[in-house]
Amino acid sequence: MIDLITDPLVQRMLLVSLMVGATAPIVGTYLVHRRMSLLGDGIGHVALAGVAAGWLAGSAADLAQVDALAIPGAIVFAVAGAVVIERMRARGVAAADVIMAIMFYGGIASGVLLISAAGGSNANLMGYLFGSISTASWTDVWVTVGLAGVILVIGLGLRASLFAVTHDQEFAHSTGLPVAALNMAVAILAAITVTAAMRVVGVLLVSGLMILPVAIAQLITRSFTRTMTIAMVTGVVLCLAGVGITLFYNLQPGALIVVLGVIVYTVVASGAGLRKRRRRLRDEAGHAGHDESHREHQHPTLGAPA
Amino acid sequence: MTAADVDCLSHDTPPALTARGVRVRLGGHEILHGVDLDSHPGEAVAIMGGNGSGKSTLVRSLVGAIPTTAGDITVFGEPRTRLTSRRIGYVPQRASAGGGVSATAREVVTSGLLGVGALRTPRDAKARALAALDDLGVADLADRDVTALSGGQQQRVLIARALVRDPDLLILDEPMAGVDVPSQEALAAALTKRRDAGAAIIVVLHELGALAPLVHHAVVLEQGCVTHIGAPPRALGVHALPGHDHDHAHPDVPEPVASTFAWEVRQ
């Protein structure tokens, strides 16, 4: 066990999963609140084209490490995609959902084509599709630290304002809050989260890591702030547990983290349902008891019929 | 009160809000065709009209939630900008609020303390939010999920969110829609207190109802145009019937009928 903890590879894996687990649910909370839970999924598709474009640029520039520009490429594409989606949403473009579908599937298809043009194979893309935390370098760790820092500072620092615009945009406008800028901040934070989480769970599962902890937290609390806090803790626990288990068993960490999340959600939802049913039965029993005692109470006062 | 008692044209104080020739275009159609409106401190103006007359579009444009295509809006003598928003408390229609994550009444009211230069809540936000909820008689609901509250309770929370800003101009969009009678009375009392303290009130209403004693004058809209400015419609004849749309000019109210005689005597 000590050997494992002191292993630099394991340290890198745990550090990256700790940061991603804590930050993905922050943006996830805002996206769920705005009812745009699948935005992260869409941005992930676009980010994949960025990975391949970065790969192509790296290969054209004859870089020693051909995928050195993959993450910067993903960041550029993901942010650009998020900005386009947010502008369409803000302007209420009628064909926005069709345009988004074209962007998402165009992104994933051009990713596959670009990677083969760069001399890579679809196998190279698999690491980005489903995550490849076991290949994380120290550079990856520092990039993740930087991205997580941005999410923590903006996502938590501006929590009140971001809650206000995602809760009631019309009221936020009336207060003079910079609504367009704050909306754009949410979209860009989602893009940053996707690229940060890509290493751990991959672009296809990134939405799971953003949304599942929020869904679990909502079963426990009815407060927005507490939802975000519980979701962050849940995200960290899921990521560390998932990565930790893969140290002992040969399993895919990204998929394991998401499946663990689904299991936790199911267990907590069942518990919450049982608690609700028990409370209802108790209330009904209480009412029945009350009726009974009420009748008993009334009988002595009835008196004998004349 | 009779129509002769109402004098909206002479005021000692500068107007809280003036709108001149406001035009709004949405989805390629012009919704407002040059609307004028005046609101003064210590007065309540009702904006009335049928469904689709442009009432909500007007107030949404007044608070900057939707852009105007023409016209001028001034707030306390200055052109409306984000800075003038500091003096405005807005209560949108209840259906426009809420998201996928539940939030407590206190969290919702606290968001009223944000604005220009205030992206983070002040230190005393919690206490101020509680005080605002207490003013509306719902302090005990502070930690409850707003979506689990009744229509009337939700409306009180939204009004507390506007009042926590301590606004000089209060703009409300259909605050009585779907609200139970006790809540209507509580809301009317809270608004009357604000008006008497000198705040200007602009309120979109389908019918005057519990707010009848509060309203000084009415602006009636019909298909995006003002068709009547002046005395609020009197609750007589068909105008007194629940659900009646005041989408026409009202000085020519019908003769009182027996069923509304008692109402008129009370006035």
XYZ file of C-alpha atoms in Angstrom:
573
model
C 0.000 0.000 0.000
C 2.789 2.450 1.003
C 4.620 1.495 -2.194
C 1.524 2.376 -4.156
C 1.102 5.794 -2.527
C 4.753 6.696 -3.097
C 4.595 5.654 -6.728
C 4.695 8.905 -8.790
C 2.241 7.463 -11.333
C -0.289 6.697 -8.601
C 0.262 10.140 -7.079
C -0.413 11.772 -10.427
C -3.551 9.695 -10.949
C -4.915 10.521 -7.498
C -4.073 14.233 -7.793
C -5.791 14.584 -11.160
C -8.859 12.609 -10.061
C -9.090 14.633 -6.810
C -9.151 17.934 -8.718
C -11.488 16.756 -11.446
C -13.823 15.090 -8.924
C -14.079 18.322 -6.927
C -14.525 20.740 -9.833
C -16.720 18.906 -12.381
C -19.818 18.997 -10.086
C -19.432 22.789 -9.568
C -20.192 23.469 -13.223
C -22.598 20.509 -13.245
C -24.720 22.235 -10.576
C -25.132 25.348 -12.751
C -25.886 23.269 -15.851
C -28.537 21.179 -14.063
C -30.039 24.370 -12.620
C -30.281 25.843 -16.120
C -31.652 22.510 -17.399
C -28.723 22.093 -19.768
C -27.385 18.852 -18.292
C -26.205 17.524 -21.639
C -24.212 20.617 -22.623
C -21.016 18.998 -21.326
C -21.672 15.982 -23.539
C -22.013 18.183 -26.611
C -18.935 20.234 -25.817
C -17.050 16.949 -25.348
C -17.830 15.966 -28.925
C -16.486 19.293 -30.177
C -13.404 18.966 -27.941
C -12.565 15.687 -29.662
C -12.128 17.546 -32.962
C -9.783 19.866 -31.063
C -7.752 16.906 -29.792
C -7.355 15.634 -33.355
C -6.577 19.122 -34.716
C -3.897 19.512 -32.023
C -2.547 16.092 -32.943
C -2.432 17.115 -36.629
C -0.658 20.390 -35.752
C 1.855 18.477 -33.599
C 2.570 16.036 -36.372
C 2.872 18.841 -38.981
C 5.309 20.705 -36.711
C 7.264 17.477 -36.238
C 7.062 17.684 -32.458
C 8.864 14.992 -30.462
C 5.658 14.255 -28.583
C 3.054 14.153 -31.327
C 0.055 14.702 -28.964
C 1.619 17.672 -27.128
C -0.910 20.032 -28.668
C -3.929 17.754 -28.133
C -5.091 19.359 -24.853
C -4.509 22.969 -26.028
C -6.437 22.055 -29.198
C -9.259 20.610 -27.100
C -9.420 23.757 -24.948
C -9.612 26.045 -28.007
C -12.301 23.958 -29.727
C -14.332 23.372 -26.552
C -14.340 27.067 -25.609
C -15.229 28.087 -29.186
C -18.063 25.516 -29.231
C -19.346 26.700 -25.838
C -19.303 30.342 -26.970
C -21.276 29.511 -30.142
C -23.845 27.461 -28.183
C -24.286 30.194 -25.549
C -24.718 32.918 -28.171
C -27.401 30.843 -29.913
C -29.148 30.204 -26.587
C -29.015 33.880 -25.594
C -30.410 35.025 -28.935
C -33.104 32.355 -28.913
C -32.082 31.030 -32.339
C -34.988 28.852 -33.502
C -32.814 26.201 -35.176
C -30.357 26.081 -32.227
C -30.910 22.375 -31.466
C -30.307 21.351 -35.093
C -27.197 23.543 -35.292
C -25.938 21.992 -32.033
C -26.505 18.477 -33.399
C -24.505 19.403 -36.511
C -21.700 20.788 -34.319
C -21.603 17.755 -32.031
C -21.580 15.052 -34.687
C -19.448 17.154 -37.023
C -16.988 17.425 -34.131
C -16.693 13.715 -33.464
C -16.575 12.789 -37.166
C -13.948 15.394 -38.021
C -11.975 14.193 -34.988
C -11.817 10.677 -36.424
C -10.865 11.976 -39.900
C -8.241 14.440 -38.638
C -6.526 11.856 -36.442
C -6.112 9.488 -39.359
C -4.849 12.389 -41.518
C -2.244 13.027 -38.783
C -1.036 9.441 -39.090
C -2.753 8.332 -35.889
C -5.382 5.678 -35.446
C -8.771 5.446 -33.823
C -6.998 3.629 -30.985
C -5.221 6.929 -30.218
C -8.619 8.580 -29.861
C -9.862 5.946 -27.396
C -7.830 7.505 -24.582
C -9.661 10.770 -25.084
C -13.063 9.137 -25.623
C -13.003 7.084 -22.404
C -10.105 8.615 -20.463
C -6.524 7.515 -19.943
C -5.567 8.662 -16.488
C -2.846 6.016 -16.196
C -0.828 7.873 -18.854
C -1.033 11.254 -17.072
C 2.301 13.089 -17.023
C 3.346 15.810 -14.567
C 2.563 18.311 -17.339
C -0.993 16.907 -17.407
C -1.176 17.332 -13.634
C -0.113 20.999 -13.789
C -2.495 21.703 -16.673
C -5.303 20.137 -14.607
C -4.266 22.203 -11.553
C -4.505 25.371 -13.661
C -7.897 24.479 -15.148
C -9.275 23.371 -11.768
C -8.026 26.630 -10.234
C -9.973 28.667 -12.804
C -13.141 26.641 -12.112
C -12.756 26.969 -8.328
C -12.071 30.722 -8.381
C -14.891 31.633 -10.799
C -17.343 28.816 -10.052
C -17.213 29.260 -6.267
C -16.179 32.926 -6.089
C -19.122 34.080 -8.199
C -21.554 31.475 -6.870
C -24.190 34.013 -5.807
C -24.204 35.772 -9.194
C -24.070 32.545 -11.201
C -26.965 31.185 -9.109
C -28.935 34.383 -9.774
C -28.564 34.215 -13.576
C -29.198 30.482 -13.818
C -32.181 30.687 -11.427
C -34.068 33.660 -12.887
C -32.472 35.443 -15.801
C -35.229 38.037 -16.088
C -34.834 39.119 -12.467
C -31.025 39.098 -12.835
C -31.387 41.555 -15.740
C -33.502 43.872 -13.597
C -30.821 44.026 -10.871
C -28.167 45.247 -13.306
C -26.055 42.077 -13.058
C -23.914 41.535 -16.205
C -26.158 38.679 -17.334
C -24.561 38.034 -20.751
C -21.055 37.892 -19.262
C -22.140 35.587 -16.430
C -23.959 33.272 -18.858
C -20.834 33.158 -20.996
C -18.782 32.389 -17.873
C -20.953 29.304 -17.207
C -20.501 28.110 -20.820
C -16.719 28.656 -20.780
C -16.406 26.975 -17.367
C -18.243 23.986 -18.864
C -15.708 23.883 -21.719
C -12.786 24.071 -19.258
C -14.330 21.313 -17.148
C -14.683 19.067 -20.172
C -11.013 19.446 -21.101
C -9.885 19.006 -17.484
C -12.007 15.882 -17.006
C -11.111 14.416 -20.393
C -8.037 12.702 -18.924
C -10.027 10.972 -16.200
C -13.348 9.912 -17.712
C -13.030 10.819 -21.407
C -15.246 13.113 -23.466
C -18.049 10.541 -23.788
C -18.469 10.167 -20.014
C -17.588 13.681 -18.859
C -21.234 14.710 -18.491
C -21.720 11.767 -16.132
C -19.077 13.135 -13.778
C -20.597 16.631 -13.955
C -24.214 15.583 -13.444
C -24.332 12.358 -11.353
C -22.913 13.916 -8.141
C -25.463 16.743 -8.450
C -28.307 14.256 -8.931
C -27.122 12.339 -5.840
C -26.832 15.540 -3.764
C -30.365 16.572 -4.767
C -31.691 13.409 -3.134
C -30.164 14.535 0.163
C -30.675 18.310 0.353
C -33.020 21.018 -0.973
C -30.536 23.897 -0.717
C -28.567 25.062 -3.779
C -25.361 25.779 -1.832
C -25.490 22.484 0.046
C -26.242 20.661 -3.218
C -23.032 22.037 -4.697
C -20.968 21.185 -1.617
C -22.321 17.628 -1.308
C -21.870 17.135 -5.079
C -18.220 18.200 -4.830
C -17.560 15.766 -1.978
C -19.423 13.009 -3.873
C -17.401 13.745 -7.018
C -14.109 13.443 -5.098
C -15.179 10.201 -3.396
C -16.353 8.670 -6.700
C -13.149 9.622 -8.550
C -10.772 8.488 -5.803
C -12.743 5.252 -5.288
C -12.865 4.548 -9.017
C -9.173 5.206 -9.580
C -8.266 3.422 -6.332
C -10.118 0.248 -7.348
C -8.367 0.187 -10.729
C -5.029 0.037 -8.919
C -5.988 -3.463 -7.767
C -8.297 -4.626 -10.544
C -7.795 -4.281 -14.265
C -10.797 -2.067 -14.981
C -11.295 1.084 -17.051
C -11.262 3.952 -14.475
C -13.540 6.405 -16.332
C -16.279 3.846 -16.874
C -15.900 2.553 -13.296
C -16.312 6.068 -11.822
C -19.533 6.632 -13.765
C -20.937 3.160 -12.934
C -20.121 3.739 -9.241
C -22.017 7.028 -9.507
C -25.059 5.286 -10.972
C -24.948 2.659 -8.178
C -24.673 5.324 -5.447
C -27.558 7.257 -7.048
C -29.734 4.135 -7.152
C -28.972 3.227 -3.526
C -29.561 6.774 -2.217
C -32.741 7.163 -4.314
C -34.092 3.851 -2.938
C -33.242 4.949 0.612
C -34.944 8.307 0.075
C -38.026 6.553 -1.359
C -38.191 4.151 1.580
C -37.838 7.011 4.074
C -40.638 8.921 2.370
C -42.926 5.881 2.372
C -42.181 5.176 6.059
C -42.948 8.800 6.943
C -46.242 8.630 5.056
C -47.238 5.405 6.829
C -46.313 6.951 10.177
C -48.377 10.044 9.385
C -51.350 7.861 8.397
C -50.938 5.797 11.571
C -50.774 9.010 13.576
C -53.977 10.241 11.967
C -55.728 6.915 12.631
C -54.571 7.012 16.280
C -55.747 10.580 16.566
C -59.190 9.654 15.169
C -59.387 6.744 17.604
C -58.490 8.847 20.630
C -60.833 11.528 19.377
C -63.712 9.021 19.370
C -62.753 7.735 22.818
C -62.625 11.267 24.033
C -66.049 12.038 22.655
C -67.858 8.952 24.004
C -68.023 9.884 27.715
C -69.526 13.248 26.871
C -72.309 11.796 24.757
C -74.379 10.783 27.738
C -77.263 8.351 27.723
C -80.086 8.945 25.304
C -83.096 10.442 26.966
C -62.990 57.263 -4.803
C -64.430 58.800 -7.972
C -62.738 59.650 -11.242
C -62.797 63.334 -10.260
C -60.587 62.618 -7.244
C -57.768 61.409 -9.438
C -55.237 63.921 -10.655
C -52.247 62.284 -12.217
C -50.908 65.330 -14.026
C -49.745 67.590 -11.193
C -46.892 66.285 -9.063
C -44.436 68.032 -6.777
C -41.815 65.329 -7.055
C -39.899 64.294 -10.197
C -41.201 61.101 -11.780
C -39.786 57.747 -10.725
C -40.082 56.437 -14.257
C -41.081 57.870 -17.598
C -41.418 55.925 -20.821
C -41.928 57.734 -24.118
C -42.727 56.065 -27.415
C -41.458 52.644 -26.317
C -41.446 50.128 -29.136
C -40.501 46.463 -28.734
C -40.092 43.893 -31.480
C -39.978 40.172 -30.659
C -39.618 37.342 -33.166
C -40.023 39.707 -36.126
C -43.294 41.191 -34.831
C -43.697 44.559 -33.180
C -45.402 43.968 -29.823
C -45.418 47.535 -28.457
C -46.150 50.385 -30.872
C -44.934 53.448 -29.001
C -46.131 53.272 -25.404
C -45.966 56.167 -22.906
C -46.014 55.651 -19.145
C -45.442 57.803 -16.064
C -44.896 56.648 -12.520
C -44.440 58.917 -9.493
C -43.143 58.333 -5.954
C -45.893 57.427 -3.525
C -48.236 56.342 -6.331
C -49.290 53.027 -7.784
C -50.012 52.643 -11.501
C -51.843 49.567 -12.747
C -51.073 48.338 -16.255
C -54.143 46.473 -17.419
C -55.297 44.767 -20.579
C -56.260 41.421 -22.039
C -54.001 38.505 -22.854
C -51.490 39.452 -25.551
C -52.015 43.195 -25.096
C -48.316 43.705 -24.304
C -48.505 44.296 -20.519
C -45.690 41.917 -19.586
C -43.585 42.945 -22.592
C -43.843 46.548 -21.400
C -42.626 45.869 -17.861
C -39.920 43.516 -19.090
C -38.637 46.276 -21.365
C -38.836 48.803 -18.491
C -36.452 46.688 -16.372
C -34.112 45.939 -19.279
C -34.933 42.222 -19.552
C -35.754 42.705 -23.240
C -34.372 45.396 -25.551
C -36.489 48.251 -26.920
C -36.292 49.111 -30.617
C -37.294 52.767 -30.085
C -38.313 55.177 -27.346
C -36.836 56.595 -24.163
C -37.026 55.270 -20.627
C -35.794 57.375 -17.737
C -35.533 56.312 -14.109
C -35.529 59.125 -11.533
C -34.583 61.589 -14.244
C -31.692 59.573 -15.710
C -31.734 57.446 -18.845
C -32.239 53.828 -17.811
C -28.902 52.005 -17.556
C -27.591 49.140 -15.449
C -26.722 51.760 -12.821
C -30.332 52.897 -12.411
C -31.260 49.248 -11.707
C -30.080 49.816 -8.137
C -33.274 51.709 -7.369
C -35.603 49.125 -8.952
C -37.180 46.060 -7.375
C -38.765 43.746 -9.938
C -41.173 40.872 -9.390
C -41.471 38.837 -12.608
C -44.266 36.384 -13.282
C -43.880 33.371 -11.029
C -43.588 30.945 -13.953
C -40.367 32.595 -15.170
C -38.395 31.597 -12.075
C -36.780 28.372 -10.950
C -34.304 25.823 -12.176
C -33.395 22.145 -12.130
C -31.709 22.300 -8.710
C -33.868 23.128 -5.716
C -33.118 26.298 -3.783
C -34.344 27.579 -0.426
C -36.468 30.699 -0.008
C -33.566 32.400 1.760
C -31.196 31.665 -1.160
C -33.714 33.098 -3.622
C -34.256 36.268 -1.556
C -30.502 36.708 -1.053
C -30.039 36.927 -4.832
C -31.985 40.212 -4.627
C -28.993 41.816 -2.928
C -26.831 41.469 -6.055
C -26.463 43.995 -8.845
C -24.057 46.485 -10.376
C -20.730 46.197 -8.559
C -22.211 43.562 -6.234
C -21.385 40.175 -7.749
C -21.065 38.663 -4.267
C -23.600 38.871 -1.466
C -22.839 41.241 1.446
C -21.924 39.890 4.872
C -25.302 40.660 6.390
C -27.162 39.010 3.472
C -28.617 36.220 5.603
C -30.112 38.575 8.183
C -31.474 40.952 5.528
C -33.073 38.093 3.597
C -34.715 36.820 6.796
C -36.006 40.300 7.620
C -37.507 40.655 4.116
C -39.194 37.252 4.422
C -40.462 38.258 7.862
C -42.022 41.433 6.403
C -44.077 39.215 4.096
C -44.956 36.845 6.947
C -43.003 33.864 5.593
C -39.841 33.885 7.736
C -40.700 30.342 8.866
C -40.310 29.162 5.242
C -36.730 30.489 4.898
C -35.108 27.049 4.677
C -37.855 25.397 2.593
C -37.454 24.520 -1.096
C -39.278 27.287 -3.005
C -40.687 24.874 -5.579
C -42.461 22.977 -2.762
C -44.306 26.111 -1.578
C -47.856 27.088 -2.528
C -48.443 29.723 -5.229
C -49.133 32.411 -2.649
C -46.066 31.531 -0.586
C -43.860 31.536 -3.700
C -45.199 34.955 -4.644
C -44.412 36.307 -1.177
C -40.833 34.995 -1.535
C -40.450 36.719 -4.930
C -41.757 39.992 -3.509
C -39.367 39.642 -0.556
C -36.545 39.223 -3.117
C -37.517 42.559 -4.691
C -38.094 44.352 -1.365
C -34.768 43.232 0.128
C -33.209 45.686 -2.363
C -35.088 48.490 -0.582
C -36.253 49.822 -3.949
C -37.613 53.300 -4.710
C -39.483 51.879 -7.697
C -41.264 48.542 -7.472
C -42.393 46.826 -10.696
C -44.607 43.740 -10.407
C -45.933 41.493 -13.176
C -49.258 39.831 -12.278
C -48.419 39.376 -8.575
C -51.930 38.122 -7.755
C -52.143 35.355 -10.380
C -52.807 32.004 -8.698
C -52.448 33.483 -5.207
C -54.737 32.473 -2.307
C -56.819 35.131 -0.562
C -54.740 35.390 2.674
C -51.580 35.852 0.585
C -53.353 38.465 -1.567
C -54.188 40.439 1.553
C -50.631 40.101 2.890
C -49.208 41.260 -0.450
C -51.627 44.205 -0.638
C -50.634 45.269 2.898
C -46.894 45.017 2.109
C -47.283 47.038 -1.117
C -49.440 49.695 0.563
C -46.783 50.095 3.269
C -44.103 50.604 0.594
C -46.229 53.078 -1.358
C -47.008 55.074 1.783
C -43.271 55.148 2.531
C -42.802 56.952 -0.805
C -42.014 54.152 -3.246
C -43.424 54.271 -6.767
C -45.269 51.124 -7.833
C -46.007 49.838 -11.336
C -48.137 46.699 -11.278
C -49.456 44.574 -14.127
C -52.919 43.296 -13.251
C -55.634 41.318 -14.936
C -58.170 42.679 -12.482
C -57.747 45.088 -9.594
C -59.000 42.657 -6.930
C -57.337 43.101 -3.538
C -55.103 45.860 -4.932
C -58.032 48.164 -5.841
C -57.510 50.498 -2.827
C -53.774 50.778 -3.663
C -54.006 51.834 -7.314
C -54.069 55.583 -8.150
C -54.514 55.312 -11.883
C -54.493 52.772 -14.646
C -52.928 52.462 -18.073
C -54.938 50.152 -20.302
C -53.124 48.470 -23.187
C -54.743 46.939 -26.222
C -52.695 45.240 -28.935
C -49.518 47.071 -27.933
C -51.109 50.559 -27.760
C -52.312 52.592 -24.782
C -56.089 52.980 -25.051
C -56.775 54.598 -21.685
C -54.809 56.532 -19.066
C -56.569 57.790 -15.977
C -58.986 56.548 -13.385
C -58.708 52.865 -12.616
C -61.669 50.839 -13.817
C -64.362 50.839 -11.186
C -65.534 47.500 -9.924
C -69.021 47.812 -11.342
C -71.200 45.606 -13.508
C -69.249 43.234 -15.715
C -66.037 44.927 -14.561
C -66.545 43.481 -11.117
C -66.782 39.924 -12.362
C -63.801 37.713 -11.560
C -61.614 37.116 -14.586
C -62.879 40.161 -16.496
C -60.191 41.468 -18.855
C -59.920 45.251 -18.695
C -58.871 45.501 -22.314
C -60.919 48.541 -23.210
C -61.242 52.142 -22.101
C -63.079 52.449 -18.800
C -64.494 55.929 -18.221
C -67.769 54.696 -19.749
C -68.475 52.158 -17.051
C -71.955 50.686 -17.163
C -74.689 51.724 -14.758
C -74.384 50.061 -11.378
C -76.459 46.958 -10.971
C -78.014 45.654 -7.796
C -75.290 43.102 -7.154
C -72.586 45.794 -7.063
C -74.624 48.446 -5.263
C -73.257 47.532 -1.873
C -69.704 47.827 -3.208
C -70.379 51.334 -4.477
C -71.935 52.397 -1.188
C -68.758 51.260 0.608
C -66.734 53.553 -1.657
